[in-house]
Short mmCIF file of C-alpha atoms and ligand atoms in Angstrom, two decimals:
data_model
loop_
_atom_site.label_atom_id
_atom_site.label_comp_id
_atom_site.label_asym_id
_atom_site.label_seq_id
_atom_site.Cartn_x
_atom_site.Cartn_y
_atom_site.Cartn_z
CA UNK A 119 32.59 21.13 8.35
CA UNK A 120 30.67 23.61 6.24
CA UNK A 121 27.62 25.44 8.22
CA UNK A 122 24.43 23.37 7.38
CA UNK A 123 21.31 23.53 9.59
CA UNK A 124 18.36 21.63 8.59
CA UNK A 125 14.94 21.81 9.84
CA UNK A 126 12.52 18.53 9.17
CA UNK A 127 9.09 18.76 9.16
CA UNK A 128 7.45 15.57 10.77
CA UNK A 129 8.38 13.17 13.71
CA UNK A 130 7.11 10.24 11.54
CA UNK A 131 9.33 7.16 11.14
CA UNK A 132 11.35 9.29 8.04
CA UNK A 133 11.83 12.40 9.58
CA UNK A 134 13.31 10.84 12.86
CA UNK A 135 15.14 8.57 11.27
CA UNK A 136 17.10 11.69 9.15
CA UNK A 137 17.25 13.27 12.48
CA UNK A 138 18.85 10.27 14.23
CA UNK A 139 21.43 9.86 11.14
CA UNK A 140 21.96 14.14 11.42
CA UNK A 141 22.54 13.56 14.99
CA UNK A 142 25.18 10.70 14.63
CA UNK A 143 27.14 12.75 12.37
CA UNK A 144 26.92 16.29 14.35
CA UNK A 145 24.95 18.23 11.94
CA UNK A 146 22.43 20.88 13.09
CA UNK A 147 18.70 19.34 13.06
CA UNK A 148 15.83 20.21 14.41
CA UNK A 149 12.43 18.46 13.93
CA UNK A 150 8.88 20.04 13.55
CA UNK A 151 5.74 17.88 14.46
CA UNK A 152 2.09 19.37 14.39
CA UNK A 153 1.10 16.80 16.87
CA UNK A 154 0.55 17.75 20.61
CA UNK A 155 2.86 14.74 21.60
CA UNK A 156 4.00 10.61 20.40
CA UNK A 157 0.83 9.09 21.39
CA UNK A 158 -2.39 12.28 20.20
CA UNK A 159 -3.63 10.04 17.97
CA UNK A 160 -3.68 6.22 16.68
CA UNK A 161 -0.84 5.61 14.01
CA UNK A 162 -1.05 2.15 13.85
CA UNK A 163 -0.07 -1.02 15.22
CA UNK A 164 2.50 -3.38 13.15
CA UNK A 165 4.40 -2.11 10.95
CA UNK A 166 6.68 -5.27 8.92
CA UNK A 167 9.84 -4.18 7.98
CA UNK A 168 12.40 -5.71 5.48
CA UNK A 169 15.56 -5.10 4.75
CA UNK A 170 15.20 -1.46 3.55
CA UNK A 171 13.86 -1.07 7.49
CA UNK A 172 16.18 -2.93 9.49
CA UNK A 173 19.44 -1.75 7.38
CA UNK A 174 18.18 1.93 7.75
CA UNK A 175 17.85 1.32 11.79
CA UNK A 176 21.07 0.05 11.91
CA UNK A 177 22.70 2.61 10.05
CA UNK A 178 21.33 5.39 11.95
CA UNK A 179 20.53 4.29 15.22
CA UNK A 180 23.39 3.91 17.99
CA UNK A 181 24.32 0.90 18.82
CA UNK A 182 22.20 1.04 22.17
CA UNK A 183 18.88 2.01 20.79
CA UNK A 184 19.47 -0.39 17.60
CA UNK A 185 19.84 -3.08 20.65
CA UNK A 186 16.80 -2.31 22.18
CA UNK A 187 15.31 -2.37 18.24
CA UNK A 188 16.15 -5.94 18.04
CA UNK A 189 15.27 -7.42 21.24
CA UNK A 190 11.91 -5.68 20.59
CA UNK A 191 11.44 -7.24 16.94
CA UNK A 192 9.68 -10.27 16.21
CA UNK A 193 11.15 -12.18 13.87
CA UNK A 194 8.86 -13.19 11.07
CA UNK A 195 8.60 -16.27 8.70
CA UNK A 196 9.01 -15.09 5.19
CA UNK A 197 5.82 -15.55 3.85
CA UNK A 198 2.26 -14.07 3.19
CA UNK A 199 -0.42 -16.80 3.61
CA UNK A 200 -3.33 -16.69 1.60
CA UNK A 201 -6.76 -17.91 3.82
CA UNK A 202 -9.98 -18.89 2.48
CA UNK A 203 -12.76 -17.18 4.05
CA UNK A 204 -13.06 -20.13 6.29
CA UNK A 205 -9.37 -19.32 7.80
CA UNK A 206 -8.38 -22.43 6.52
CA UNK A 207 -4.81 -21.82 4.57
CA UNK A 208 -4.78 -21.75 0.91
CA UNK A 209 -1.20 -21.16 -0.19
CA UNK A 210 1.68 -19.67 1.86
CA UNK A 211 3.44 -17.10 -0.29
CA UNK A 212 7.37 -16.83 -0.08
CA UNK A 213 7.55 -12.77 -0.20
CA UNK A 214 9.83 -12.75 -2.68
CA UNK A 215 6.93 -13.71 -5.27
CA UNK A 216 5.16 -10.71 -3.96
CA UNK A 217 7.79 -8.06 -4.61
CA UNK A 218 10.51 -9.71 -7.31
CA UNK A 219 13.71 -10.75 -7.05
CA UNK A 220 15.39 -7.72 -7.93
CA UNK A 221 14.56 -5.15 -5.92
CA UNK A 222 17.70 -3.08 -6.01
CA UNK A 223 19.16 -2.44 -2.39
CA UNK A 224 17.95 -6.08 -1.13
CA UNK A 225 20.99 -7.28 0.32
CA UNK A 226 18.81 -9.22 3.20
CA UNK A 227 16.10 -10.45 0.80
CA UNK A 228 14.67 -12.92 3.49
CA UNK A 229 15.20 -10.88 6.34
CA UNK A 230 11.87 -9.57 7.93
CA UNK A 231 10.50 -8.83 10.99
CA UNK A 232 7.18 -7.42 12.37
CA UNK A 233 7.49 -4.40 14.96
CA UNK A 234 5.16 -2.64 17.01
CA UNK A 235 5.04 0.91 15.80
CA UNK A 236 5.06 3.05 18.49
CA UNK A 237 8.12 1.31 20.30
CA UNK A 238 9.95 2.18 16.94
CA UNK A 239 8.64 5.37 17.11
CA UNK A 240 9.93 5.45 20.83
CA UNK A 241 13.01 4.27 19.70
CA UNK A 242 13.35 6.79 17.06
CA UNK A 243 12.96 8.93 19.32
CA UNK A 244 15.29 8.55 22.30
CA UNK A 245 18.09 10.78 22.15
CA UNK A 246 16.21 13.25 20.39
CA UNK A 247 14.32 15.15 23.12
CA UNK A 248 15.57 18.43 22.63
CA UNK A 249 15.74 18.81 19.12
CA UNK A 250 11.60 17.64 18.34
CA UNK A 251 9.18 20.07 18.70
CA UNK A 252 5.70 19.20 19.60
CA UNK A 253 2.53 21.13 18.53
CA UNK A 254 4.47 22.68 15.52
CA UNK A 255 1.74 22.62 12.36
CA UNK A 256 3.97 23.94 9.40
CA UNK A 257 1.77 26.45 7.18
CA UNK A 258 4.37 27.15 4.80
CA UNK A 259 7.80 28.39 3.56
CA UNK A 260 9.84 30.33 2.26
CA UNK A 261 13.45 29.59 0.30
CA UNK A 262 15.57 32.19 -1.09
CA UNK A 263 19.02 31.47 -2.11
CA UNK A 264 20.19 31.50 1.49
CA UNK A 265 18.52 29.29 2.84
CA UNK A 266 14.74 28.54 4.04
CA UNK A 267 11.96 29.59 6.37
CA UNK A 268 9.49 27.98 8.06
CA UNK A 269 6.25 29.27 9.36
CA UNK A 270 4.27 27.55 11.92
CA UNK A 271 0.39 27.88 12.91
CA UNK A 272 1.41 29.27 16.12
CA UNK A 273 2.96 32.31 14.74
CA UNK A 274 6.36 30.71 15.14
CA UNK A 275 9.03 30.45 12.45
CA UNK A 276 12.72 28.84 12.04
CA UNK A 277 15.41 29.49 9.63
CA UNK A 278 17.81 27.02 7.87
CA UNK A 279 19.95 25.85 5.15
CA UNK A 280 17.79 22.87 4.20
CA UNK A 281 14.01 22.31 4.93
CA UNK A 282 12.90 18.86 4.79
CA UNK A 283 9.38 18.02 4.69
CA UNK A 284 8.77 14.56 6.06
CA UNK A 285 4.79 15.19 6.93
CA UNK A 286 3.18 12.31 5.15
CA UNK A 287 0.76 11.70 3.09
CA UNK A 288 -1.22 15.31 3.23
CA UNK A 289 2.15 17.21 2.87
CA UNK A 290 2.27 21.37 3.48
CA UNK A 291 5.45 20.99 1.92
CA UNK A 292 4.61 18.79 -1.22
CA UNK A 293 2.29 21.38 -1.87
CA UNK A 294 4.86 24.28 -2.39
CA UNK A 295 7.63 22.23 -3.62
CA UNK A 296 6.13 19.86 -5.85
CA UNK A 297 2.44 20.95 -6.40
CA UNK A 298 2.05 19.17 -9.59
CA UNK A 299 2.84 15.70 -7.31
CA UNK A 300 -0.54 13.99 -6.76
CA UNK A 301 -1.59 11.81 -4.00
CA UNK A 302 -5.30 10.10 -4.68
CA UNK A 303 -7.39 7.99 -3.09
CA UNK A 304 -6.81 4.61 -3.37
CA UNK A 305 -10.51 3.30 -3.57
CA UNK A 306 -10.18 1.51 -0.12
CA UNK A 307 -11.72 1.85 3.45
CA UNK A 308 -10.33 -0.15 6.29
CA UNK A 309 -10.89 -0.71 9.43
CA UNK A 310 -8.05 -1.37 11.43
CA UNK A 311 -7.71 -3.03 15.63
CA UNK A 312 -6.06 -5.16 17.70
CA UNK A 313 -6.75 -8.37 19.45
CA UNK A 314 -4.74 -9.81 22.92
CA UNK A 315 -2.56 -12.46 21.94
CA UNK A 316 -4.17 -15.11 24.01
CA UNK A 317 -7.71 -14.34 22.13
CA UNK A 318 -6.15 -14.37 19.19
CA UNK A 319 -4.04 -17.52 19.77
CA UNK A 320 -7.07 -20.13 19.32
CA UNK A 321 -8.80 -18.08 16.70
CA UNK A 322 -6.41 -17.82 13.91
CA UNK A 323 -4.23 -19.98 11.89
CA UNK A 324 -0.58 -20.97 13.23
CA UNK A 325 0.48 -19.11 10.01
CA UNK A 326 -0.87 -15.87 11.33
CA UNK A 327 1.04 -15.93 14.31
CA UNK A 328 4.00 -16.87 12.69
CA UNK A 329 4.60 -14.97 9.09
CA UNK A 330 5.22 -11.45 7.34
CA UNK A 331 0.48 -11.25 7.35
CA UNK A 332 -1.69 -13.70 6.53
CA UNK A 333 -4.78 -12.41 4.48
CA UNK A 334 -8.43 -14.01 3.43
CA UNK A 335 -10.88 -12.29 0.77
CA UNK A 336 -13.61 -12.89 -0.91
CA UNK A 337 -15.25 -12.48 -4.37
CA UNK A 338 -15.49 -8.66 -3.80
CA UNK A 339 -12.14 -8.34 -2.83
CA UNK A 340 -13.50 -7.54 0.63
CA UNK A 341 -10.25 -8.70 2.86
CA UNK A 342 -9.45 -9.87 6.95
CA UNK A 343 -5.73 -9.21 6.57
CA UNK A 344 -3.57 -10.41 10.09
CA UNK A 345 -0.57 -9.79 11.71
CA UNK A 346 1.37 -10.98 14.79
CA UNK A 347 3.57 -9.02 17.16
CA UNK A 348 5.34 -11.00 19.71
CA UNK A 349 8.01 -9.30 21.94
CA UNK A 350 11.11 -11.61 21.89
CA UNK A 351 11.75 -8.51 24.95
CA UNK A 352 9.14 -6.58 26.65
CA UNK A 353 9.89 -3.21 25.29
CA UNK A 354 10.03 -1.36 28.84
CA UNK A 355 12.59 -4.32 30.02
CA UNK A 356 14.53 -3.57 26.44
CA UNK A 357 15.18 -0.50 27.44
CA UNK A 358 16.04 -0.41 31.09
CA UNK A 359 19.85 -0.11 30.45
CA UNK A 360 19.01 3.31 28.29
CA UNK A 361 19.67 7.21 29.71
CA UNK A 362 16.56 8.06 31.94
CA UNK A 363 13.77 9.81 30.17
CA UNK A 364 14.28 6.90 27.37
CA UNK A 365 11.70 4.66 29.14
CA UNK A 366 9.81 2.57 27.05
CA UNK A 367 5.70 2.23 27.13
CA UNK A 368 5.14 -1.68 27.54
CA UNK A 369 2.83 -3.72 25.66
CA UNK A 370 2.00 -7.24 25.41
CA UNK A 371 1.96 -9.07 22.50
CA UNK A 372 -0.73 -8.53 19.93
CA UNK A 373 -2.21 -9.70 16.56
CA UNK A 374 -3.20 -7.12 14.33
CA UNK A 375 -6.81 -7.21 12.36
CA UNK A 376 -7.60 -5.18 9.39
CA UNK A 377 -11.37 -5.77 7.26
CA UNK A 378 -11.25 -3.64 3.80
CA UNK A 379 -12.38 -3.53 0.63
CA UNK A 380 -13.75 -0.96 -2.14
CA UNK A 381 -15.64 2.24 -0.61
CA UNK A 382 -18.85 1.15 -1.45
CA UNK A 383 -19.12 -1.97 0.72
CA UNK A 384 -18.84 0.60 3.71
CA UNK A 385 -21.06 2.83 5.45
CA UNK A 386 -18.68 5.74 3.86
CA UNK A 387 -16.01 7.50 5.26
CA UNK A 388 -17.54 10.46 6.11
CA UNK A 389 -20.14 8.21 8.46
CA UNK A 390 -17.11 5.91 9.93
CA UNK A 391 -15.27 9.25 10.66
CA UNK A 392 -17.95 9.94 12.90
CA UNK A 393 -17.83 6.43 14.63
CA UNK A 394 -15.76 5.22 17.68
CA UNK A 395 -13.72 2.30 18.24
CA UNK A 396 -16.46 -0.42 19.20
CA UNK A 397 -19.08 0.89 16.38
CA UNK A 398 -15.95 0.70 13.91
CA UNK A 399 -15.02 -3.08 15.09
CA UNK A 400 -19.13 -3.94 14.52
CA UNK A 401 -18.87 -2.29 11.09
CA UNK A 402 -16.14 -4.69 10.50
CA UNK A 403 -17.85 -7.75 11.46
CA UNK A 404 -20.83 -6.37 9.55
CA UNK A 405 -18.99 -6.22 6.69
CA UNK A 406 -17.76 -9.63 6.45
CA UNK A 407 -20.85 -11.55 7.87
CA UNK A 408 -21.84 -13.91 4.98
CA UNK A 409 -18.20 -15.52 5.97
CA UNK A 410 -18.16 -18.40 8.00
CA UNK A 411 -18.15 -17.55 11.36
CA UNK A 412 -14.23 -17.72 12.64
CA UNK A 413 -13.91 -15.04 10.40
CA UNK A 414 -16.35 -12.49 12.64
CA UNK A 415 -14.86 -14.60 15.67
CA UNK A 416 -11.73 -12.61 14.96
CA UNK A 417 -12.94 -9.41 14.95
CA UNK A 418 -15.15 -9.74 17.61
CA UNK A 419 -12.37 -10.88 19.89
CA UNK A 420 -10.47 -7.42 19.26
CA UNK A 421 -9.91 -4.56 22.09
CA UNK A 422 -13.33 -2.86 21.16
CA UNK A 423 -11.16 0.73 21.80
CA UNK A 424 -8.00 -0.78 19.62
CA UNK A 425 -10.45 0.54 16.06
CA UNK A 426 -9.52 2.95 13.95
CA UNK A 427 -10.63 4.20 10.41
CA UNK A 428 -7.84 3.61 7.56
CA UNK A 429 -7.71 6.05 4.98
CA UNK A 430 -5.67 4.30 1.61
CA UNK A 431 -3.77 6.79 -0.19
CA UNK A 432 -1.46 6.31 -3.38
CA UNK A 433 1.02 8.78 -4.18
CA UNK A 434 1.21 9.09 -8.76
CA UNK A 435 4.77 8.90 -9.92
CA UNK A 436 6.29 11.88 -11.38
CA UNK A 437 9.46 13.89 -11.64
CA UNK A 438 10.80 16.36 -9.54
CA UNK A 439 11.98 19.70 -10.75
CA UNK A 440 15.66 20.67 -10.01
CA UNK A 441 16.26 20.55 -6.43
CA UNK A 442 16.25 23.74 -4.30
CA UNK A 443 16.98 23.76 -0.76
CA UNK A 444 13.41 22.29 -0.20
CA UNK A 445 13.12 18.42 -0.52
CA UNK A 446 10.33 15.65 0.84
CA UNK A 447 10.80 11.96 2.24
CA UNK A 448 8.77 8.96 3.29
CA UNK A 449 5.04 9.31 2.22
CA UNK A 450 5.07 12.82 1.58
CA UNK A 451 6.65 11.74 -1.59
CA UNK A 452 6.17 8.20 -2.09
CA UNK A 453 2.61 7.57 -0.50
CA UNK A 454 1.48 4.53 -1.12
CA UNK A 455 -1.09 1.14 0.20
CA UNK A 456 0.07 -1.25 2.49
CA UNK A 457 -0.28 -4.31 0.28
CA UNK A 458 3.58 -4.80 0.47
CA UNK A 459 3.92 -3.42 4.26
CA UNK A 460 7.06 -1.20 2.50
CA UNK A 461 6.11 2.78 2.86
CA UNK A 462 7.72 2.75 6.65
CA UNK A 463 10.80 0.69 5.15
CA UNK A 464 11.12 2.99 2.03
CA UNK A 465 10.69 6.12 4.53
CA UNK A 466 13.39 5.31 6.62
CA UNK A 467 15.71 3.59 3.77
CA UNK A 468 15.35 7.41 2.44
CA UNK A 469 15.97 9.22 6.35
CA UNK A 470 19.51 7.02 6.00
CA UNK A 471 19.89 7.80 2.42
CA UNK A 472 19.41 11.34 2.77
CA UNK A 473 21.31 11.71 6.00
CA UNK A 474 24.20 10.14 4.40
CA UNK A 475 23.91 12.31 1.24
CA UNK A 476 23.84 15.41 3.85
CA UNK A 477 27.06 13.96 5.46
CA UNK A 478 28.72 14.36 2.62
CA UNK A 479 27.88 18.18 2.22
CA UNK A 480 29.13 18.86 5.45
CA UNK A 481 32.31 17.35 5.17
CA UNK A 482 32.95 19.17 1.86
CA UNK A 483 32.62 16.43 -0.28
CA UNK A 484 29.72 17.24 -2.40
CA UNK A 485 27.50 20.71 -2.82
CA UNK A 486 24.34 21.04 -1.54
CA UNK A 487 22.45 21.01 -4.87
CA UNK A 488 24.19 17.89 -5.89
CA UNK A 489 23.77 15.46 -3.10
CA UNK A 490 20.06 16.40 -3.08
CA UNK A 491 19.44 15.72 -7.06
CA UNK A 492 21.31 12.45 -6.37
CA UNK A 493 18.54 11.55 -3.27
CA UNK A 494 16.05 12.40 -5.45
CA UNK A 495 16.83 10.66 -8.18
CA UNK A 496 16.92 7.32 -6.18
CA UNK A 497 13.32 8.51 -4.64
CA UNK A 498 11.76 9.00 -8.29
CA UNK A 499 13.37 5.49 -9.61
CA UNK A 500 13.45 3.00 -6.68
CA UNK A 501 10.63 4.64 -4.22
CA UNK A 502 8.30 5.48 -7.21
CA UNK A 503 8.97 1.71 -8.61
CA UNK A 504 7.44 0.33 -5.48
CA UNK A 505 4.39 2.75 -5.43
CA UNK A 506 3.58 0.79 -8.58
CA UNK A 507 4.38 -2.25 -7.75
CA UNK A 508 2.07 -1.67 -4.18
CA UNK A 509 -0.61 -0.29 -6.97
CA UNK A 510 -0.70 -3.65 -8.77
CA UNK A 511 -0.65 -5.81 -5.71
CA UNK A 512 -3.73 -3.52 -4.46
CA UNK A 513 -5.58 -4.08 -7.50
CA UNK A 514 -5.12 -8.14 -7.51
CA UNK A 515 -5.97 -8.21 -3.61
CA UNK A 516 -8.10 -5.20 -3.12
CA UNK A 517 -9.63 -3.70 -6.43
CA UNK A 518 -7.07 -0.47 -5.39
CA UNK A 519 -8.15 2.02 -7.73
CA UNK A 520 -5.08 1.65 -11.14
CA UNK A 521 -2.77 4.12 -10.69
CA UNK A 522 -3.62 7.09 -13.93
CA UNK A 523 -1.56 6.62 -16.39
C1 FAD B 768 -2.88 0.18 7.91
C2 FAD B 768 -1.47 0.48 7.51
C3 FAD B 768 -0.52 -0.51 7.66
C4 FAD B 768 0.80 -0.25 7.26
N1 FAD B 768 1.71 -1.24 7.39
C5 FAD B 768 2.97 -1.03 6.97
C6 FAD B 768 3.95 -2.06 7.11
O1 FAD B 768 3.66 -3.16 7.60
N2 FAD B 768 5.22 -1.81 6.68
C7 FAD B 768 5.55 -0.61 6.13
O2 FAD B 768 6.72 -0.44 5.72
N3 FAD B 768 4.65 0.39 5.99
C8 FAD B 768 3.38 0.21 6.40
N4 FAD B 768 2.48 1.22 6.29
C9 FAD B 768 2.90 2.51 5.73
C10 FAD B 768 3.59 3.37 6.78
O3 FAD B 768 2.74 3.55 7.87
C11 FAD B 768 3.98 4.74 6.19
O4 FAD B 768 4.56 4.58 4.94
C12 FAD B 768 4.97 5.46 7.11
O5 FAD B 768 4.36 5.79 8.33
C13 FAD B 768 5.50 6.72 6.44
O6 FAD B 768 6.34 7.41 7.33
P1 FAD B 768 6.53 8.99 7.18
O7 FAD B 768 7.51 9.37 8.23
O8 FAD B 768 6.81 9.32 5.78
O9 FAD B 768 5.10 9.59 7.48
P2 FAD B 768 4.24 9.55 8.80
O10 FAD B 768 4.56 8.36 9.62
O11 FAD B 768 2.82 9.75 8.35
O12 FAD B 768 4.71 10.84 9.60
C14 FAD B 768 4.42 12.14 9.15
C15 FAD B 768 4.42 13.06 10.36
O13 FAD B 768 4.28 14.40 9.91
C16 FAD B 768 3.40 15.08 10.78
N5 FAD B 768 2.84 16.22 10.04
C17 FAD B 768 1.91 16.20 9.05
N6 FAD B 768 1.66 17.44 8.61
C18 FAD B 768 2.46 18.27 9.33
C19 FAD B 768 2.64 19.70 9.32
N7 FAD B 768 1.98 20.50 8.47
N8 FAD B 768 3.53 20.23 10.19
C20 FAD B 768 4.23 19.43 11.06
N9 FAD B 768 4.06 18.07 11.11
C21 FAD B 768 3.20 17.51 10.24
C22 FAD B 768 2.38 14.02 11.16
O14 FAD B 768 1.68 14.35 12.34
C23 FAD B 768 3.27 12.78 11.31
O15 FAD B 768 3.75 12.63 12.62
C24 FAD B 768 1.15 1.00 6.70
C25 FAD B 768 0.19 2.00 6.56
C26 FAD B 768 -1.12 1.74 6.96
C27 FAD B 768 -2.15 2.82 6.79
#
């Protein structure tokens, strides 16, 4: 096995799922996150994944944690519904219609499931304790044609052959390896919370509790988008068989709220950043008062400390220059809205890809240069084909801002 040590820059659902794939396979990782710990700040709630998401788990989970993955995923109907603003149902989507037929890679077209984030996270996590470093804030790096170095906020640095920079949407990394790569505001403000299943249960349509989301809007494209998470498993019972220290947080089951629309039919994101949970969930009803009431109902029956602001971000296709020993994965690259619920399925489709490209390097197979051009390649074609296709959805459903030309 040829030396390679490679340092990723995020704990997000991409980085850790390269480092669980690096892991499985022996090769040196170690993982940066600027983050004091899992839980300093809200990430989000549901997350649906497809089959990009559930193959990726598979492949680079072990078979224990990828156990505790399924007994903790809910199953989802393969549909979006379509509400009127009365929460009465106006068409049930197959998803198919959303995203194509031939999405290349599909081999489980109709296979989807709605998880709870941070028990993926969690589970993305276990194994990994000693090789994720909390409260790491990369500034910047350095590659020669040795290898790379990282420099941290703290004064800290690491050295390796390959630096991966897996830190979302706002990368450090994007910025020095591919500073012509835009990522621009998608238009959108959102406010996003969570209501107890048994409020939510009598409020909202069967199809809500049962499919992929279930969305209403209204003539300005202002939108109550839904989504269920029901535990076929308590997480912290999923995981009682794993190594101590692998615990899972419980939760109960949940169904996700989201009200957003164009910027201007908010206070502004610079006043909502200012605003905690409870004024956020008013703003929310606020914003969709002239609905009939269920509508409000729904928000109003959220966990007043469950709101967060949503900042919508679209990443602009381009082309990467010849790889170095510097790449990027998941949103860093391939940012986009959550009209398809795909960015956390192509992130970790491209920690498995990549992981398995690296493989390769180490057991002589391939060169460095040339395993990375070919993981590129499939980000700029496949990942940059759905960042469109999430564009035009946004547009129909949201007014999202076009992507430029
Ligand atoms: C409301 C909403 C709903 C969504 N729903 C879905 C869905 O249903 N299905 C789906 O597939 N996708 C969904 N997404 C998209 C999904 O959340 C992202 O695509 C996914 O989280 C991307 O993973 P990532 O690992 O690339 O980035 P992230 O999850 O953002 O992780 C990046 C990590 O890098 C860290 N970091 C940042 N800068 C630095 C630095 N300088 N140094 C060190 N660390 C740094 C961050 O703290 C973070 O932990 C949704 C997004 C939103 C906003």
């Amino acid at each position: 096995m040829s030396e390679l040590k490679v340092l990723i820059v995020g704990a997000g659902l991409g980085g850790l799922a390269l480092a669980q794939s690096l892991r499985r396979t022996g090769i040196d990782v170690t993982v940066f996150e600027r983050d004091a710990d899992p839980w300093d700040r809200p990430q989000g709630y549901r997350l649906h994944l497809d089959a990009d998401g559930i193959n990726a788990a598979h492949e680079v989970l072990p078979p224990e944690l990828y156990a505790v993955f399924q007994a903790t995923a809910h199953r989802t109907e393969p549909f979006t519904t379509i509400l009127k603003t009365d929460l009465s149902v106006l068409k049930r989507l197959p998803t198919r219609d959303d995203t194509g037929d031939a999405w290349p890679g599909r081999d489980q077209a109709d296979v989807h499931a709605n998880v709870d984030r941070g028990t993926l996270r969690q589970i993305l996590l276990a194994g990994l304790e000693d090789v994720v470093h909390f409260g790491k804030k990369l500034e910047r790096y350095v590659s020669d044609p040795d290898g790379v170095s990282a420099y941290f906020s703290d004064g800290a640095s690491a050295r390796g052959t390959l630096l991966v920079g897996a830190d979302g949407t706002r990368s450090a990394v994007r910025r020095q390896r591919a500073p012509h790569a835009e990522t621009v505001d998608a238009g959108i403000s959102a406010i996003y919370g969570r209501l107890p299943w048994q409020a939510a249960k009598s409020l909202v349509p069967a199809e809500a509790l049962t499919d992929i989301f279930t969305i209403a809007s209204d003539e300005r494209k202002v939108f109550l988008g839904l989504g269920a998470v029901r535990f076929p498993t308590p997480p912290a019972q999923a995981a009682q068989h794993l190594a101590p220290g692998t615990a899972m947080r419980d939760h109960d089951d949940y169904v996700v709220c989201i009200v957003g629309g164009r910027h201007r039919f908010f206070p502004g994101d610079g006043a909502m950043r200012a605003c905690a949970g409870e004024e956020l969930q008013k703003i929310a009803a606020e914003t969709i008062r002239e609905w009939p009431d269920g509508a409000a109902d729904v928000v109003g029956a959220g966990d007043p400390a469950s709101f967060f602001l949503v900042e919508m971000h679209t990443s602009v296709p381009t082309m990467l220059d010849s790889p170095t020993n510097v790449t990027l994965l998941g949103d860093a690259i391939h940012a986009m809205t959550p009209t398809l619920g795909r960015g956390a399925n192509l992130a970790m489709r491209y920690g498995a890809l990549l992981g398995r490209q690296l493989k390769k390097v180490a057991d002589g197979r391939t060169g460095l240069g040339q395993a990375l051009a070919s993981y590129e390649d499939d980000v700029t074609d496949y990942g940059f084909t759905v960042v469109r296709e999430a564009a035009r959805i946004g547009e129909q459903r949201m007014a999202q801002t076009p992507l430029p030309e």
